[in-house]
Coordinates of N, CA and C in Angstrom, one line a residue:
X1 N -46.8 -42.4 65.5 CA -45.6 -43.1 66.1 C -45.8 -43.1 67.6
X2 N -45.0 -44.1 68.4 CA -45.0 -44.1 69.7 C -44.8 -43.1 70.6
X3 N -44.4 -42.0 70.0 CA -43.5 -41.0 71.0 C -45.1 -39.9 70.9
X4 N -45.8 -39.9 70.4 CA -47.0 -39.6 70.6 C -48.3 -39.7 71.7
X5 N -47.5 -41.1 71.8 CA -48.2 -41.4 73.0 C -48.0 -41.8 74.7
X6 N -46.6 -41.2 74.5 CA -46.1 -41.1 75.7 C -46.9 -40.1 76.9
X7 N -46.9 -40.7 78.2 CA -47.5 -40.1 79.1 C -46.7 -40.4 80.5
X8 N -47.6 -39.8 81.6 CA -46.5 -40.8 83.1 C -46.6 -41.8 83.2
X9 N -47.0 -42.8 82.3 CA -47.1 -44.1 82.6 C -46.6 -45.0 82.1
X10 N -45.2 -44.4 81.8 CA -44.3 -44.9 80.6 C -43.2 -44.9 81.4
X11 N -42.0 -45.6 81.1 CA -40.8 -45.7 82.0 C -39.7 -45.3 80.8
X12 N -38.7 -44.5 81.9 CA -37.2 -44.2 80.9 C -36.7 -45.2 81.6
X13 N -35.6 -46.3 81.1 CA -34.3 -46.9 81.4 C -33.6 -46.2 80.3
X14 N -32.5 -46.0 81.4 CA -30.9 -45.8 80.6 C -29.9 -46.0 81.3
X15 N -29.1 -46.5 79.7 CA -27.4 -47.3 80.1 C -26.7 -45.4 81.1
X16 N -25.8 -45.9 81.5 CA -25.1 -44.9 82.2 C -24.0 -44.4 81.2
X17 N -22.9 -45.3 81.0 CA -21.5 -45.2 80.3 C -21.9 -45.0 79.0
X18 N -21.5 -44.0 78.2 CA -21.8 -43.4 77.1 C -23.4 -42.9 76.7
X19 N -24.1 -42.7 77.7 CA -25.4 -41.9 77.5 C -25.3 -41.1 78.7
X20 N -25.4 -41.4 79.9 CA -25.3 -40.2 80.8 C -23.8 -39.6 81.2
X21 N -23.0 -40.7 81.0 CA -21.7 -40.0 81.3 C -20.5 -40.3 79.7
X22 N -19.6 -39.3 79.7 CA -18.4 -39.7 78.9 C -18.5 -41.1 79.0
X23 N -18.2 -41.9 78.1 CA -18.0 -43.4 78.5 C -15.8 -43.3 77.9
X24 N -15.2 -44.2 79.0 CA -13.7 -44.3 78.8 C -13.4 -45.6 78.4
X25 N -13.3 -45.3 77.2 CA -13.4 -46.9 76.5 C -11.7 -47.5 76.5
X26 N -10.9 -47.3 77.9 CA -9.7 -47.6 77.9 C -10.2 -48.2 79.4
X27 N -11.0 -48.4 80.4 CA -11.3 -48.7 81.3 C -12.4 -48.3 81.7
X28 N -12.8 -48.1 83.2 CA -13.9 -47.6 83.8 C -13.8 -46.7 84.9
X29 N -14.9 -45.7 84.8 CA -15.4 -44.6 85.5 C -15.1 -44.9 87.2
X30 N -14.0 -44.8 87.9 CA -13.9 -45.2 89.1 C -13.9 -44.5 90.6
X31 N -14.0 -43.1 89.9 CA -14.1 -42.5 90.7 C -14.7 -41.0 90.1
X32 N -15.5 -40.1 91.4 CA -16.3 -39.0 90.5 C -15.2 -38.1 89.8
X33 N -14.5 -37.8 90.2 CA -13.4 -36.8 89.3 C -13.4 -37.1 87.8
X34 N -13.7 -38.8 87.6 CA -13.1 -39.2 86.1 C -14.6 -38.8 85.5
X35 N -16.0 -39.0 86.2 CA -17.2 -38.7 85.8 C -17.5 -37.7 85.1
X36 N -17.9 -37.5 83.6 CA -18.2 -36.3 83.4 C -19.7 -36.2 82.2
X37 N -20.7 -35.3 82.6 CA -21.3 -35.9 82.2 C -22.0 -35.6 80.5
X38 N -22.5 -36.2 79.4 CA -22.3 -36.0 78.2 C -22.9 -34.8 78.0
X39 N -23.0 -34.1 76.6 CA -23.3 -32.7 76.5 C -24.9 -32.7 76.4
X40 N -25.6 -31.9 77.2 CA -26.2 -31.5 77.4 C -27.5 -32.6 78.3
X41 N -26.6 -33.1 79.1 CA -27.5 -34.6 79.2 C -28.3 -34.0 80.9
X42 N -27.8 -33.2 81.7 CA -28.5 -32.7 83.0 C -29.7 -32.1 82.3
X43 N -29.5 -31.3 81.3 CA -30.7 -30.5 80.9 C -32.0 -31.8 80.2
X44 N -31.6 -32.9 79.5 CA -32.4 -33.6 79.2 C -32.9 -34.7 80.4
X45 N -32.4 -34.4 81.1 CA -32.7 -35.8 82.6 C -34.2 -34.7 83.3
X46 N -33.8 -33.3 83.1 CA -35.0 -32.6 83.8 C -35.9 -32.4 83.0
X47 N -35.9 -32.6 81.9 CA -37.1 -32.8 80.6 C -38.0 -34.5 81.5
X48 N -36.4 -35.2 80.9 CA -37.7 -36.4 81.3 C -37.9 -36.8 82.4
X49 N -37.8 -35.8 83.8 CA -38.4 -35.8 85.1 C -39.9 -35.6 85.0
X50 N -39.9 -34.6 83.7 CA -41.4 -33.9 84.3 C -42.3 -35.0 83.5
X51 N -41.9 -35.5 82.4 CA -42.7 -36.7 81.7 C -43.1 -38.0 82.6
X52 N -42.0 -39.2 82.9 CA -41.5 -39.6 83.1 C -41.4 -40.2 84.8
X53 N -43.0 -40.9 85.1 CA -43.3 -41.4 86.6 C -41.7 -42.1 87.0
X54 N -41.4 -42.5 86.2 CA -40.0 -43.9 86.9 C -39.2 -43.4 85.6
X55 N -37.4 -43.5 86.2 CA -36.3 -43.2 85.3 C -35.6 -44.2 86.0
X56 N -34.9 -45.3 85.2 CA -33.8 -46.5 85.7 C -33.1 -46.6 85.2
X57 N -31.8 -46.4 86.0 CA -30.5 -46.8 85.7 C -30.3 -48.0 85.7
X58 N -29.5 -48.5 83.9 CA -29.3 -50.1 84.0 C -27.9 -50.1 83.8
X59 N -26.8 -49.9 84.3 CA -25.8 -50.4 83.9 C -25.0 -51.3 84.4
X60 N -23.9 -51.9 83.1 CA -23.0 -53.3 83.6 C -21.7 -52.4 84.1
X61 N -21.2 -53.1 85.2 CA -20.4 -52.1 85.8 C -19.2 -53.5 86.0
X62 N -19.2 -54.8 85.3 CA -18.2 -55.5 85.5 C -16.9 -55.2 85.8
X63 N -16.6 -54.1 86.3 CA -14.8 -53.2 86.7 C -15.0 -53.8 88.3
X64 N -15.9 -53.9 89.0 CA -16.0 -54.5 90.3 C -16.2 -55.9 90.4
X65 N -16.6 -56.5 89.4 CA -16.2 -57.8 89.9 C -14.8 -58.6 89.1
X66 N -14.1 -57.4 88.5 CA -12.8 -57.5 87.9 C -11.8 -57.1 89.1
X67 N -12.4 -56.2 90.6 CA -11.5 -55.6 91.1 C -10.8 -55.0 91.1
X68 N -11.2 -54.2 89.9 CA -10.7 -53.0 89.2 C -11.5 -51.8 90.1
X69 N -12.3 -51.9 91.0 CA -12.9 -50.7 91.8 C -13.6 -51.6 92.8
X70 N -13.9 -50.9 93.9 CA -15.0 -51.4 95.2 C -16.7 -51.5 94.9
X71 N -17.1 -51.9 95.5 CA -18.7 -51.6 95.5 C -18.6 -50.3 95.8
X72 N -18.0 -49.9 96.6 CA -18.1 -48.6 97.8 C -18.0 -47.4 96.8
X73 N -16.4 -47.2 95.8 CA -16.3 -46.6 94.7 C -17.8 -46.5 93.9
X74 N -17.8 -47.6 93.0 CA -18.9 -46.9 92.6 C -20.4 -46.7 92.9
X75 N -20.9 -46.6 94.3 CA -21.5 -45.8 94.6 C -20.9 -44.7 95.1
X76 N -20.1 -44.2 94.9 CA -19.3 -43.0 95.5 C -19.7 -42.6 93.7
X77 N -19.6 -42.9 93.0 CA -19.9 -42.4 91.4 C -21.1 -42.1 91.7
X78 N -21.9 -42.7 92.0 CA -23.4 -43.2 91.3 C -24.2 -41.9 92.5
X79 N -23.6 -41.6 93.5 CA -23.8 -40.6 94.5 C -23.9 -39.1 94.1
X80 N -22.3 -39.0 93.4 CA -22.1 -38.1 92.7 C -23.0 -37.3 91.5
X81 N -23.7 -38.4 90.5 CA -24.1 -38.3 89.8 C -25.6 -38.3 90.2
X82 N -25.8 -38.6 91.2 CA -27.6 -37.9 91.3 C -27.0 -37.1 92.0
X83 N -26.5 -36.7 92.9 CA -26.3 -34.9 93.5 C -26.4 -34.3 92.5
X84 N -25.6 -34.2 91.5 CA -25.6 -33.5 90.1 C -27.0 -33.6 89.0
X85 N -28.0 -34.4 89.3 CA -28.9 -34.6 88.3 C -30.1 -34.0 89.3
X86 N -30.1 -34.4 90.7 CA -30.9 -33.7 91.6 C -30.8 -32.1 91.1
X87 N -29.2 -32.2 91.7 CA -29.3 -30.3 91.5 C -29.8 -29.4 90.1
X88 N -30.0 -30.1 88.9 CA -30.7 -29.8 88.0 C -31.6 -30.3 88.1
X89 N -32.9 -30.4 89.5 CA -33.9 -30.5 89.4 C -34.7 -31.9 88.1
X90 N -33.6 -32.7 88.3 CA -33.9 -33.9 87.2 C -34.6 -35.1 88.7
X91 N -34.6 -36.1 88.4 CA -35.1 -37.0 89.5 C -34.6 -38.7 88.8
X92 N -33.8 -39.6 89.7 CA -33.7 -40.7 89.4 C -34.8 -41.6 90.1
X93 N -35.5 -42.6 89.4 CA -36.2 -43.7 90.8 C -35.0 -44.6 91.2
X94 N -34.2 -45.0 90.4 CA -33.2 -46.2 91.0 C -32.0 -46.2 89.7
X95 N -31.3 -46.7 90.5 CA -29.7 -47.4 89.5 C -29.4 -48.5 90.2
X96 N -29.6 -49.6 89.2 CA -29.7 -50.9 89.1 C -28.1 -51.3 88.2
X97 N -26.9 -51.8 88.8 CA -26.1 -52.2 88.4 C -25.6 -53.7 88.5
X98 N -25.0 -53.9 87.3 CA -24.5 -55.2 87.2 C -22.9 -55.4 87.5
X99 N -22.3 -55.9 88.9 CA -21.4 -55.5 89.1 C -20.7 -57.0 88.3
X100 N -21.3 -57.8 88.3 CA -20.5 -59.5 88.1 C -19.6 -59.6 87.1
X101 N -18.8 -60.7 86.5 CA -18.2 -60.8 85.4 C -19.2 -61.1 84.3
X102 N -19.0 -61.1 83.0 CA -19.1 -61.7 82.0 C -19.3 -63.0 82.0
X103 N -20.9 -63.5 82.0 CA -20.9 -65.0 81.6 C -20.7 -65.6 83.0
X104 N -20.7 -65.2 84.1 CA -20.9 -65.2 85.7 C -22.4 -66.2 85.8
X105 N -22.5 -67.1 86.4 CA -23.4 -67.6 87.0 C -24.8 -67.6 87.5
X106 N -24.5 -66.4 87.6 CA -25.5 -65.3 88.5 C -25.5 -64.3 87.6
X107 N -25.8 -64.3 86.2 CA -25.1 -63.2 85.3 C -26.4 -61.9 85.2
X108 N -26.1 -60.9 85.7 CA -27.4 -60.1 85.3 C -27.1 -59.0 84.5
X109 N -25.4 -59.1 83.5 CA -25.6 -58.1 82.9 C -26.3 -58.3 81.5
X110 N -26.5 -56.9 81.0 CA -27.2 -56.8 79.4 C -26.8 -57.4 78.9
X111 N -27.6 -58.4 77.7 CA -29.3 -58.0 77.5 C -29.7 -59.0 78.1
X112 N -28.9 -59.4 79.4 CA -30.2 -60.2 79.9 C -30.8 -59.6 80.6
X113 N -32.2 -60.3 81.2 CA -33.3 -59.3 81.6 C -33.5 -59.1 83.3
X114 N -32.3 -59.0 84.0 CA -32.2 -59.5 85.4 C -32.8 -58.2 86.0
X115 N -32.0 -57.1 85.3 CA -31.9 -55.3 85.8 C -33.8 -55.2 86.0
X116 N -34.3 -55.2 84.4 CA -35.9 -55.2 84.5 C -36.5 -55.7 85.2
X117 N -36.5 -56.4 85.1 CA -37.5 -57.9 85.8 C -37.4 -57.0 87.5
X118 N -35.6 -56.8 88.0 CA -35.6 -56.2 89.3 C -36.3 -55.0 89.7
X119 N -36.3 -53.9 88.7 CA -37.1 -52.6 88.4 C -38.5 -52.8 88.8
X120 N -39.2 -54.0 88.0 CA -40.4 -53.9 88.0 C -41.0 -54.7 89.0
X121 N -40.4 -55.3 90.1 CA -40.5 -55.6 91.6 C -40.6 -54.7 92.3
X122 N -39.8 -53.6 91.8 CA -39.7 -52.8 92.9 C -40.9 -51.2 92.5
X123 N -40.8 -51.5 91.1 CA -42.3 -50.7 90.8 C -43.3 -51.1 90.0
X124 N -43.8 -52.0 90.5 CA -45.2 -53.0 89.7 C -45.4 -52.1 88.8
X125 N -45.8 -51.1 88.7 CA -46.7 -50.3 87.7 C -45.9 -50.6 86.6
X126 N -44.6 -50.6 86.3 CA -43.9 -50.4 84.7 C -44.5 -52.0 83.8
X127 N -44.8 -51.4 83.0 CA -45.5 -52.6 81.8 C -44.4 -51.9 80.5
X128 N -43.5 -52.9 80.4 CA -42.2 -53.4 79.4 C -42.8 -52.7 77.7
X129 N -44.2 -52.4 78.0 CA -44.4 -52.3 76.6 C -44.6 -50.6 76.4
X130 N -44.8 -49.9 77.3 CA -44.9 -48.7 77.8 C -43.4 -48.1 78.0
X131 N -42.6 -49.5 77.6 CA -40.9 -48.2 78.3 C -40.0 -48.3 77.2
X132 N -39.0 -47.4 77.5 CA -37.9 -47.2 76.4 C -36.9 -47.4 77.2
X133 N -35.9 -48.3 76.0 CA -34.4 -48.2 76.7 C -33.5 -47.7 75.4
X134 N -32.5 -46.6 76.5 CA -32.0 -45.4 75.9 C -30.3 -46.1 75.8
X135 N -29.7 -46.6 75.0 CA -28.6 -47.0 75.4 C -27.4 -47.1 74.3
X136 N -26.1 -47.5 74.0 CA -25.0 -46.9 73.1 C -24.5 -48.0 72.5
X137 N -25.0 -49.7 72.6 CA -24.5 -51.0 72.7 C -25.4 -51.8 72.3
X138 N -24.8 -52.8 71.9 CA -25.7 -53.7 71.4 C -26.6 -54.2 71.9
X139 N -25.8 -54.5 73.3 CA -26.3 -55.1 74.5 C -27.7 -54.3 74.9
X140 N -27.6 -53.2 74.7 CA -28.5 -52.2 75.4 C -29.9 -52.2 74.6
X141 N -29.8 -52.0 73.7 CA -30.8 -52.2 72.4 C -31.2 -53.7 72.5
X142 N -30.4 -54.5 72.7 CA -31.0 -56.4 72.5 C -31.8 -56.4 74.1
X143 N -31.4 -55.7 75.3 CA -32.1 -55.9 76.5 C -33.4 -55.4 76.2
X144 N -33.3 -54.1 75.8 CA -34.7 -53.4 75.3 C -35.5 -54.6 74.6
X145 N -35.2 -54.5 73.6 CA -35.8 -55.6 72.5 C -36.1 -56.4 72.9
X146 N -35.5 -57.3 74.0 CA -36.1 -58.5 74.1 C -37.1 -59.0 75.2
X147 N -37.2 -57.5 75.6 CA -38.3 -56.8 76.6 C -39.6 -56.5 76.6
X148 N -39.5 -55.9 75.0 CA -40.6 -55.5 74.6 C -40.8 -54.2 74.5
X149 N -39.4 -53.4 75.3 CA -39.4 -51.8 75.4 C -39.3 -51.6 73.6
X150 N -39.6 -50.2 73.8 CA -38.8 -49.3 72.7 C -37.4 -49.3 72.8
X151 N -36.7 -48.9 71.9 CA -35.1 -48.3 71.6 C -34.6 -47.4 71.0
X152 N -33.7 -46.7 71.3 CA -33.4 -45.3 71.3 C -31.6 -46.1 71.4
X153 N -30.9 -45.7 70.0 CA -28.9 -45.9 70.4 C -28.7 -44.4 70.1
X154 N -28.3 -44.0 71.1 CA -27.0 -43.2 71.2 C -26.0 -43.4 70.3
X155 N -26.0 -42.6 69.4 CA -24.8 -42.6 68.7 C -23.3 -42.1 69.6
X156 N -22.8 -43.7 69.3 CA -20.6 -43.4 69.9 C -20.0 -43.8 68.8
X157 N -18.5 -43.8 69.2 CA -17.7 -44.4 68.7 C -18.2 -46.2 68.5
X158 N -19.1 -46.7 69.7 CA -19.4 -48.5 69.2 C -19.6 -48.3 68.3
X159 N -19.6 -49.1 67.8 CA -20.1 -49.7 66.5 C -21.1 -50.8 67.4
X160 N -21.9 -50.4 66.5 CA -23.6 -51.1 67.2 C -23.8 -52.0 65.4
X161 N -24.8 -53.0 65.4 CA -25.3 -53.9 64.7 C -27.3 -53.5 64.7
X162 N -27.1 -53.6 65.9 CA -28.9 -54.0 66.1 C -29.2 -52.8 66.0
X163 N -30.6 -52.8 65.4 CA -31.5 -51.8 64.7 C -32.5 -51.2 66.1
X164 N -32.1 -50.1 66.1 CA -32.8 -49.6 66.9 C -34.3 -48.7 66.5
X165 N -35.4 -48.3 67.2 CA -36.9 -47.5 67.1 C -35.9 -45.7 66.6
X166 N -35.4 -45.8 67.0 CA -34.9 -44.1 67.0 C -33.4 -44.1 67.1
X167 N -32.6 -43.6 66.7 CA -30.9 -43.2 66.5 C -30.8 -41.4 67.6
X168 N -30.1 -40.9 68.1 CA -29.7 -40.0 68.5 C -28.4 -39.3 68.4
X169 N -28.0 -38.4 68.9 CA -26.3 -38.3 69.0 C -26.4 -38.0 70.3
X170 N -27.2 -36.6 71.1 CA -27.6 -36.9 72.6 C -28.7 -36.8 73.5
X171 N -28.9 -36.7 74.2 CA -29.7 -36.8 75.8 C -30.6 -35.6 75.2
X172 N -30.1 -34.7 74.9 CA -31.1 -33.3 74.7 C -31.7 -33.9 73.6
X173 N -31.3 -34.1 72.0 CA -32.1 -34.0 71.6 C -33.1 -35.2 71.5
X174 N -33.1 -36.2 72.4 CA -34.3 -36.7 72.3 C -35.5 -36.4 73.3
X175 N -34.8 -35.4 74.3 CA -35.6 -35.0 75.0 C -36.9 -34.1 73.8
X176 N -36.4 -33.0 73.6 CA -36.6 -32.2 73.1 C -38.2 -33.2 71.6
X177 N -37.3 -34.3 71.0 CA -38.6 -34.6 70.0 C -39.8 -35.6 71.1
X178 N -39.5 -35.6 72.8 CA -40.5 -36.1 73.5 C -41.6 -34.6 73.8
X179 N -41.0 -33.6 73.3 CA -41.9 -32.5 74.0 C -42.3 -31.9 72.5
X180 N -42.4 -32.3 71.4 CA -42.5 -31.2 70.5 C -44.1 -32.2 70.2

C-alpha cells in the first residue's frame, strides 16, 4: 500500500474546519477564542513535521466574502493556530485560503484545483501523485481526487458520499499508521 512508501517527498494538504480545528457547523471560526483544536491533532501535526518536507493548509473560508468576518480576523485565527502548532514543535509551509463566495467568478474554493495548482508555484517540488489530502467533505476528497492526490476523510458529523484511500476519526491516528 501507499503509506509504505511515504518519504519527504510527499506533501500533507489539509482542510482546516473539522480536521485541525472543532469545525461549528452553525457558522464560522471567527475569532481565536472560538478556535479549538480537534483531539489529539497538535500531537499528530509534529508526527507529520518530521515526515513531511511541505504541510498545506487548504481551506474555504467563504464567512469573509459573506462579511461575516474580515481578512484581518481570520488571519488573526490562522496566526493563532500556528503559534499553537509551532509551539508543539509541529511546522506549517503555508495556509492557502478560499475566502470568495460560492460559485464566485474567480471561484477557488474546493474541489476546484485553484489552492494546489497555488501550492505548487510556490513549491515546484510537490508532484500531486506523491500527496495526500486529509479532509471531512466531499469537497475535500473530490479536490484530492481530482488531483491525483491520495485521500484520507475524517470522520464528522458530514455525511460524505465520495470514497475515500483511508477513513479516520482523528489527526493522531493517522499519524501514528504513517510511522508503524
Amino acid at each position: 500500500m501507499w503509506l509504505k512508501e511515504l518519504d519527504s517527498t510527499w506533501t500533507l494538504f489539509l482542510d482546516r474546519d473539522g480536521v485541525i480545528n472543532e469545525r461549528d457547523f452553525s457558522g464560522y471560526i471567527t475569532n481565536p477564542k472560538d478556535f479549538h483544536f480537534t483531539n489529539q491533532c497538535l500531537d499528530a501535526i509534529k508526527i507529520f513535521s518530521s515526515i513531511f518536507k511541505n504541510i498545506i493548509i487548504v481551506t474555504n473560508q467563504q464567512g469573509v466574502g459573506k462579511g461575516l468576518m474580515a481578512t484581518e480576523e481570520l488571519n488573526e485565527v490562522h496566526s493563532f493556530m500556528l503559534e499553537q502548532i509551532n509551539s508543539y514543535q509541529g511546522k506549517i509551509s503555508k495556509i492557502l485560503s478560499a475566502t470568495n463566495l460560492k460559485g464566485a467568478i474567480n471561484d477557488r474554493r474546493k474541489p476546484l484545483p485553484h489552492m494546489a495548482l497555488e501550492a505548487k508555484e510556490l513549491f515546484p517540488e510537490i508532484d500531486f501523485s506523491k500527496s495526500i489530502m486529509v479532509g471531512d467533505t466531499n469537497s475535500d476528497i473530490l479536490f484530492g481526487k481530482r488531483l491525483g492526490m491520495k485521500t484520507v476523510l475524517f470522520k464528522s458529523k458530514e455525511i460524505v458520499t465520495e470514497k475515500a484511500d483511508i477513513e479516520i476519526t482523528n489527526l493522531h491516528e493517522f499519524a501514528l499508521k504513517l510511522t508503524l
